[in-house]
GROMACS .gro file of C-alpha atoms in nm:
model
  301
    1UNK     CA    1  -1.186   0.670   3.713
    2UNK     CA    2  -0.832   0.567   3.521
    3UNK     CA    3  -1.078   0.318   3.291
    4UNK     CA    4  -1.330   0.622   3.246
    5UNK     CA    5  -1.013   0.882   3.164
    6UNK     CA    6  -0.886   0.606   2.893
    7UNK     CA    7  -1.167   0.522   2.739
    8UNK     CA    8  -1.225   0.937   2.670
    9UNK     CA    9  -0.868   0.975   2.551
   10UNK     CA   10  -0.936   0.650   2.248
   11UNK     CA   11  -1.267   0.845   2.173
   12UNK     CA   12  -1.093   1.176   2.092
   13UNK     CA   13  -0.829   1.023   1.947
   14UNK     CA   14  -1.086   0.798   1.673
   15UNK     CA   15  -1.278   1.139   1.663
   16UNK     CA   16  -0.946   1.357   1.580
   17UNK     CA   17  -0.951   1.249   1.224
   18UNK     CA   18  -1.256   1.211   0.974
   19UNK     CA   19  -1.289   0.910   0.777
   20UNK     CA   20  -1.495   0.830   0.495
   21UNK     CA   21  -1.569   0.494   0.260
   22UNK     CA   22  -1.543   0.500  -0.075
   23UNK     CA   23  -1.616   0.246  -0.351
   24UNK     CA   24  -1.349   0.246  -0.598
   25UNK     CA   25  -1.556   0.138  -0.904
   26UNK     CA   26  -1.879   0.287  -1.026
   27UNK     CA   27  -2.137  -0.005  -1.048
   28UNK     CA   28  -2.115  -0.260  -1.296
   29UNK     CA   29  -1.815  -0.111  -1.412
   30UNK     CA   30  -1.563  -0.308  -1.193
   31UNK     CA   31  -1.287  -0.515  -1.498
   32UNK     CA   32  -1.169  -0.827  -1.401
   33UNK     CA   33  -1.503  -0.990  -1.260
   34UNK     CA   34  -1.699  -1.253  -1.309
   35UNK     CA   35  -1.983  -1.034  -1.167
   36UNK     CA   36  -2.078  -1.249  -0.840
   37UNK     CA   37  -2.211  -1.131  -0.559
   38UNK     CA   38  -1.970  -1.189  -0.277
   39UNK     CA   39  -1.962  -1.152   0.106
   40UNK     CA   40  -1.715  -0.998   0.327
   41UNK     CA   41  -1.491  -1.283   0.546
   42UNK     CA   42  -1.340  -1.179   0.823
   43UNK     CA   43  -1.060  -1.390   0.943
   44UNK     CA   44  -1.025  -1.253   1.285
   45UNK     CA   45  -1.080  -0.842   1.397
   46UNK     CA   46  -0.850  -0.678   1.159
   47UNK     CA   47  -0.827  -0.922   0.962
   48UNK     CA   48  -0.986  -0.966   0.594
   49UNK     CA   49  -0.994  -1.281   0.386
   50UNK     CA   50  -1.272  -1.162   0.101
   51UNK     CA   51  -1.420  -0.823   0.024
   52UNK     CA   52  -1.719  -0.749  -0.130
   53UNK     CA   53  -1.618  -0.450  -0.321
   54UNK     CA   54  -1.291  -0.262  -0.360
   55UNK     CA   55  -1.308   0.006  -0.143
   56UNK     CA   56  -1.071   0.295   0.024
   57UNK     CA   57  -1.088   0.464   0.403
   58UNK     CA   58  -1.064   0.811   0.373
   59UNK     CA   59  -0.844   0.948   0.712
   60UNK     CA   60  -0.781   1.292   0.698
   61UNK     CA   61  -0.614   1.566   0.936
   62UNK     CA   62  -0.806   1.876   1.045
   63UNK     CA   63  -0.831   2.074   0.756
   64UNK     CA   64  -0.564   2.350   0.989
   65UNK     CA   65  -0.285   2.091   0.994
   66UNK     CA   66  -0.374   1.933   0.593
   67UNK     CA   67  -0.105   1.964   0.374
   68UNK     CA   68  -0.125   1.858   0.017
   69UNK     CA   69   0.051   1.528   0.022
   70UNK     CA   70  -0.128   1.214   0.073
   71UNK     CA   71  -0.071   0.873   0.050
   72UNK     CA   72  -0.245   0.522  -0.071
   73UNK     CA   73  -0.220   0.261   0.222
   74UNK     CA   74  -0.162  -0.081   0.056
   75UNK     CA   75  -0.197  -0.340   0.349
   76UNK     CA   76   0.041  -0.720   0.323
   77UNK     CA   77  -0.131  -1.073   0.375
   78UNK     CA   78   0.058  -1.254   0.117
   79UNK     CA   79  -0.210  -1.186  -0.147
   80UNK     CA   80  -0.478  -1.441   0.051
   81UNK     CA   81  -0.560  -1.198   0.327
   82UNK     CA   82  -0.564  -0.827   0.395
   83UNK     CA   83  -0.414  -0.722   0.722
   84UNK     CA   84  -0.639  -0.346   0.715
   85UNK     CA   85  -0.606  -0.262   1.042
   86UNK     CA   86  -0.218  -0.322   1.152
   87UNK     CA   87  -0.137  -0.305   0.806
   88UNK     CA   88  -0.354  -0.047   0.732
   89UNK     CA   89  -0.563   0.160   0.927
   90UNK     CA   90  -0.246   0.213   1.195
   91UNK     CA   91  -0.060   0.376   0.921
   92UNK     CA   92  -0.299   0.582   0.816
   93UNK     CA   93  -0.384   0.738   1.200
   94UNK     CA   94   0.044   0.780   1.210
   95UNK     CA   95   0.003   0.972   0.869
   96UNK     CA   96  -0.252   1.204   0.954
   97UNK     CA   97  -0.019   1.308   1.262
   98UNK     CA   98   0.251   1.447   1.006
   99UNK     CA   99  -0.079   1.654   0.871
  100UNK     CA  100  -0.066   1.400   0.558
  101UNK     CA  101  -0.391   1.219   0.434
  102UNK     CA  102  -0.408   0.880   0.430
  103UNK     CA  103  -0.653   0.646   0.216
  104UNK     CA  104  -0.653   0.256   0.367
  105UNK     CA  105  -0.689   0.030   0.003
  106UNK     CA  106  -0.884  -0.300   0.080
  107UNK     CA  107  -0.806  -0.420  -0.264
  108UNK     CA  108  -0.942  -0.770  -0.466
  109UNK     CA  109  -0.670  -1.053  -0.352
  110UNK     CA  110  -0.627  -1.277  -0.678
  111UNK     CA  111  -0.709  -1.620  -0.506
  112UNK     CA  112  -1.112  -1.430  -0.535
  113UNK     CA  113  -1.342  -1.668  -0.695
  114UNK     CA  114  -1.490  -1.366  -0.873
  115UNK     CA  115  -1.179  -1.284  -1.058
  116UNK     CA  116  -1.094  -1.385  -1.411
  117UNK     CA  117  -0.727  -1.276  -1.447
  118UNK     CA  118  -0.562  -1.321  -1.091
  119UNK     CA  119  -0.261  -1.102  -1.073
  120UNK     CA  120  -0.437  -0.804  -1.247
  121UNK     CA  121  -0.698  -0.758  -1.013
  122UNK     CA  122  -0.493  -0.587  -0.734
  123UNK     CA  123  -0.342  -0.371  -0.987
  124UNK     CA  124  -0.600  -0.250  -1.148
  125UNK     CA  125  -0.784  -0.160  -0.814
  126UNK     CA  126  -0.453   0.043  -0.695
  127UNK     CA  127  -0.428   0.186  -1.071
  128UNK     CA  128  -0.841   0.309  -1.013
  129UNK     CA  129  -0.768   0.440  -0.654
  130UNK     CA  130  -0.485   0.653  -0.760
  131UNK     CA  131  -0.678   0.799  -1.027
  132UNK     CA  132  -1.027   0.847  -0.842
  133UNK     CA  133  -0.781   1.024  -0.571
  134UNK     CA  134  -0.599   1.266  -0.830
  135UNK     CA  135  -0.950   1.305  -0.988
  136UNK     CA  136  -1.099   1.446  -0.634
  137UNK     CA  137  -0.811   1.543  -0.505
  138UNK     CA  138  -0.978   1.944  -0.466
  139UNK     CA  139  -1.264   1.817  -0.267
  140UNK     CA  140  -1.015   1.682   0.008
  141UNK     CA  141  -0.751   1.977  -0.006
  142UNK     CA  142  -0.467   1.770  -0.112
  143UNK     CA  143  -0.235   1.811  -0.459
  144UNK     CA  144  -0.287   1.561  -0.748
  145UNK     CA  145   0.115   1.605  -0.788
  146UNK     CA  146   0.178   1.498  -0.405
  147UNK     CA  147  -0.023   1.104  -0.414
  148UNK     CA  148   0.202   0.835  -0.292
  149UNK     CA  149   0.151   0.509  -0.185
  150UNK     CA  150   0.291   0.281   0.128
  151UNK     CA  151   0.270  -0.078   0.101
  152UNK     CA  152   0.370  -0.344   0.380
  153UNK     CA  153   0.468  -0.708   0.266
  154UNK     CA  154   0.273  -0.805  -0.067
  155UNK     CA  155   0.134  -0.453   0.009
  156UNK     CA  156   0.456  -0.300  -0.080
  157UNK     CA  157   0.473  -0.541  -0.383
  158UNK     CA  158   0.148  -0.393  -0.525
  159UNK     CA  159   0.291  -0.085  -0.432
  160UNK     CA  160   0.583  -0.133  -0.656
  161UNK     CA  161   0.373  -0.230  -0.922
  162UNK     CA  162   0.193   0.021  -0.950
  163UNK     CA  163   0.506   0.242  -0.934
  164UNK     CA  164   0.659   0.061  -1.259
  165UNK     CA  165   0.365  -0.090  -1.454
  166UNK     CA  166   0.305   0.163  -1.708
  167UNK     CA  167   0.044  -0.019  -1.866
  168UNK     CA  168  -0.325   0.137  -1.776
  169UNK     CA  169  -0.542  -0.216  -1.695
  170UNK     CA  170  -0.843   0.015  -1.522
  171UNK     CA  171  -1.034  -0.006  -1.844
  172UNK     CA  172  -1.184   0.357  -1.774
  173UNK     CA  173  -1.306   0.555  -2.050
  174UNK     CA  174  -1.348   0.907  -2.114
  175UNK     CA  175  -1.182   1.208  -1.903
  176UNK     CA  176  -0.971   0.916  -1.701
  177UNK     CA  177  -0.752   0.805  -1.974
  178UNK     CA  178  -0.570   1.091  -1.872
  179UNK     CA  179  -0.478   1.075  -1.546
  180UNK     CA  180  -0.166   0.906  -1.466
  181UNK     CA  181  -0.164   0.540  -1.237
  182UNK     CA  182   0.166   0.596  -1.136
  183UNK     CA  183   0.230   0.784  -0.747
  184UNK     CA  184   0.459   1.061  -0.737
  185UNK     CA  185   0.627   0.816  -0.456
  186UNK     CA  186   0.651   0.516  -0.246
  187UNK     CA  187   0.731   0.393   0.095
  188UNK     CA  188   0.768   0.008   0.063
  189UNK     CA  189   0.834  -0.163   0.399
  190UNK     CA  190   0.953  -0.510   0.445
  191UNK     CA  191   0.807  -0.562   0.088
  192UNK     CA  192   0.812  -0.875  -0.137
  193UNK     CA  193   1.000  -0.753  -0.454
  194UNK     CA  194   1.148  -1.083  -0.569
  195UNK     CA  195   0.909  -1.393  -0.676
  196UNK     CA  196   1.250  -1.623  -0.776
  197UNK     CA  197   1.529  -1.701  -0.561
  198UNK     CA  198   1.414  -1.431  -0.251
  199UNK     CA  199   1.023  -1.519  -0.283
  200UNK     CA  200   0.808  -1.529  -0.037
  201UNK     CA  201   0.645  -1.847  -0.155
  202UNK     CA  202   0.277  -1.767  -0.041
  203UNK     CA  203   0.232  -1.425  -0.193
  204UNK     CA  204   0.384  -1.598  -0.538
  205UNK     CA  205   0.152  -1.898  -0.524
  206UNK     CA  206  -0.152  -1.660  -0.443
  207UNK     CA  207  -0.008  -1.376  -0.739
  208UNK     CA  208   0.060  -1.607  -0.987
  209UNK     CA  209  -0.081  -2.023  -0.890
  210UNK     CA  210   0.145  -2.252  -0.776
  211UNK     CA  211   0.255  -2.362  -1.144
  212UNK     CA  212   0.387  -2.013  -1.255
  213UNK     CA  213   0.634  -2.008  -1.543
  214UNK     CA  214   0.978  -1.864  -1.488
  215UNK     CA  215   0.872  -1.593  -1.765
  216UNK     CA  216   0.548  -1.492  -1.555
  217UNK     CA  217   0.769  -1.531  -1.202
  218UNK     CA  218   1.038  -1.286  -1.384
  219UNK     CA  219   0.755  -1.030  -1.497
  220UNK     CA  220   0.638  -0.979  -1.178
  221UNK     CA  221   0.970  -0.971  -0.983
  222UNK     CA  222   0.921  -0.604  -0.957
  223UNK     CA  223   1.368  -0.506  -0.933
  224UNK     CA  224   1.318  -0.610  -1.332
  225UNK     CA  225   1.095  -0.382  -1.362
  226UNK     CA  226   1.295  -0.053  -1.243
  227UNK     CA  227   1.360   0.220  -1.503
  228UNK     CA  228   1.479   0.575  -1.501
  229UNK     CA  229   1.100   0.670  -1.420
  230UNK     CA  230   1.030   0.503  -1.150
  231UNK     CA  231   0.930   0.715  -0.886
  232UNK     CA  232   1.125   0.825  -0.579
  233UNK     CA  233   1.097   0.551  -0.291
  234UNK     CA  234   1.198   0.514   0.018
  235UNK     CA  235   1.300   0.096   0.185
  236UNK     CA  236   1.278   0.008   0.512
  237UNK     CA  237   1.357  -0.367   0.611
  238UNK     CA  238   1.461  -0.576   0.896
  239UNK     CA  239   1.767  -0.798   0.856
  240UNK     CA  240   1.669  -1.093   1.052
  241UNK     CA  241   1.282  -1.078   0.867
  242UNK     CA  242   1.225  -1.451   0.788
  243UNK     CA  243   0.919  -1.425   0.597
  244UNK     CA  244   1.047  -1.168   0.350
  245UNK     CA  245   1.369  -1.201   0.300
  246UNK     CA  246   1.587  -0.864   0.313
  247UNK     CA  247   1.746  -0.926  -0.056
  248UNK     CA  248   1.412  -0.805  -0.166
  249UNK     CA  249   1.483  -0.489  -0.096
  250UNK     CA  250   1.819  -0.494  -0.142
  251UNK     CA  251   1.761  -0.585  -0.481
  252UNK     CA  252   1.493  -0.287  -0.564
  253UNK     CA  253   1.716  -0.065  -0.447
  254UNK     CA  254   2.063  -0.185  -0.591
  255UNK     CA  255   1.846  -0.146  -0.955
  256UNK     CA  256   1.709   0.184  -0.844
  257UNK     CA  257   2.082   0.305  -0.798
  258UNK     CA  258   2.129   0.187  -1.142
  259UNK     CA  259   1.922   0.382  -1.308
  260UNK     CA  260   1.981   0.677  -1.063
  261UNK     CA  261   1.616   0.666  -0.911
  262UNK     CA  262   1.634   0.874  -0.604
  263UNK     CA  263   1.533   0.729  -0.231
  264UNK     CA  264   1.676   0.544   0.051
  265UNK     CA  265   1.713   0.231   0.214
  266UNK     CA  266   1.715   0.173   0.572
  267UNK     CA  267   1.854  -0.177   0.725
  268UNK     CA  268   1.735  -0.273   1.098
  269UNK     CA  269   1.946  -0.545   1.262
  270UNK     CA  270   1.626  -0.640   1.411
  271UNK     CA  271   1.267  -0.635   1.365
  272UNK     CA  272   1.154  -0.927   1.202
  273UNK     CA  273   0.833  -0.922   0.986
  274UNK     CA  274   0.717  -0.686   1.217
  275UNK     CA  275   0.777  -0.299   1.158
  276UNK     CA  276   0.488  -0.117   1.173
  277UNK     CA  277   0.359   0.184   1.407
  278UNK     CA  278   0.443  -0.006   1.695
  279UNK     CA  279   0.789  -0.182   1.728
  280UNK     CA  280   0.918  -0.377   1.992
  281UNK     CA  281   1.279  -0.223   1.972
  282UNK     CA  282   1.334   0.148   2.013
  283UNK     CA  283   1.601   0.110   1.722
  284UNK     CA  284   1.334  -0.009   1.463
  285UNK     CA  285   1.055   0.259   1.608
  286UNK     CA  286   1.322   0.489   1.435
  287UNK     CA  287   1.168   0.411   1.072
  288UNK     CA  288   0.841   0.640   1.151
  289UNK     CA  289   1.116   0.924   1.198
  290UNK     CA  290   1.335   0.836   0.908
  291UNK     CA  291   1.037   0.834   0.709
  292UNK     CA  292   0.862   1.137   0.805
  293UNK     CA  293   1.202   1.274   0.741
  294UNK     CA  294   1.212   1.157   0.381
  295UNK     CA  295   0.885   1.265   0.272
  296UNK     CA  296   0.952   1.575   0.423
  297UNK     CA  297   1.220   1.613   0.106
  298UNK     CA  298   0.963   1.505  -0.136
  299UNK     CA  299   0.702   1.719   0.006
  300UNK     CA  300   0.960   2.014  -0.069
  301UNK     CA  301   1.020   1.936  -0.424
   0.00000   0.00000   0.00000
């Protein structure tokens, strides 16, 4: 009977929130590609180590409890893997409990055989997702104005490049030229910002090949790439993480402060590479309720 009860309470949960896939590019019109016809690899459940396509997971609230905010879920793997579901597809179910929806970004990792230019691939697919998003935004109830994004690990590096990179790469034409790439805000947890001193050496290698130049490594150290625009963001980081290093976002934010970008940073003493919607220390569960907090001032604004 408990099994029976349990199993009922995960399908009304999983039915709670509709969810949609969505191809980011149009046929044939994907940049970046050598145009082969790729398979899906799947490491291990939740896992993803090639995609077929670049593609989003629409999760949205009950249309009662939508507001107008959502947010781009960029999932970590150090550029050679996608972690969509703990990465992912968790943060998008604790999103649409706030009444915020969520869209999970499996995006092209640059170590893709099908990819001609390696570290533009990822941006351009978060570039095209933010604009396909602000260009439907009516037909899923949410604002253009209110599209963030929250990345974990290299997630939250793409997500700070696509907060700073000004540059369009999407190649779209007509009526999308106008529509900005850059979110109204970002959540970055644990996220590699540094590719120099502070790097975590596997997302470099996979960003940028093993034999980067300190000029390319510099470029794509996102704290040098902070200006007075950047867009509100909010840091959350364990000190003892010894995968990503906490100077990364110590270093984003010290350069935000600079050039009087608003957000936050939150330090755990504990936590490792590890925060996400479930946290094995009550003291680092406390992000989710930071960070609902926080948005709740950009929501306001």
């Amino acid at each position: 009977m408990k099994k029976y009860v349990f199993l009922l309470l995960i399908f009304l949960f999983n039915s709670l929130f509709s969810q949609e896939k969505i191809s980011v590019w149009a046929k044939g019109e994907m940049p970046n590609s050598k145009g082969l016809n790729l398979k899906i690899e799947e490491q291990k459940e939740g896992t993803i180590t090639q995609i077929k396509e670049t593609e989003l997971f629409a999760f949205l609230p009950p249309k009662e409890d939508r507001k107008k905010m959502a947010v781009i879920v960029i999932p970590g793997g150090g550029y050679y893997k996608l972690t969509y579901d703990q990465g992912g597809f968790q943060n998008a179910k604790w999103l649409n409990t706030l009444g915020i929806s969520a869209f999970v970004l499996n995006y092209r990792l640059p170590i893709s055989p099908d990819v001609k230019q390696r570290e533009l691939a990822p941006l351009q697919d978060i570039q095209a997702a933010i604009k396909y998003i602000r260009k439907n935004a009516d037909q899923w109830g949410i604002s253009p104005d209110q599209i963030g994004v929250l990345g974990t690990s290299a997630g939250g590096h793409l997500a700070a490049m696509a907060s700073n990179i000004t540059t369009d790469y999407t190649e779209l034409k007509g009526d999308w030229t106008s529509i900005s790439t850059i979110p109204n805000f970002a959540v970055l947890i644990s996220p590699v910002i540094d590719l120099g001193e502070f790097a975590h050496v596997g997302s470099r290698n996979s960003l940028l090949g093993e034999n980067a130049s300190p000029e390319k490594i510099k470029e794509y150290s996102m704290q040098n790439r902070v200006t007075e625009k950047t867009p509100p963001t909010i840091l959350l980081h364990a000190q003892n993480d010894k995968t990503v290093p906490v100077m990364n976002s110590l270093l984003y934010y010290q350069v935000m402060t600079k050039n009087k970008v608003k957000g936050a940073l939150f330090i755990f003493p504990e936590g490792e590479h590890r925060i996400g919607v479930i946290n094995k220390s009550e003291l680092t569960d406390n992000w989710k309720k930071l960070c609902s907090d926080w948005l709740k001032t950009i929501e306001s604004k």
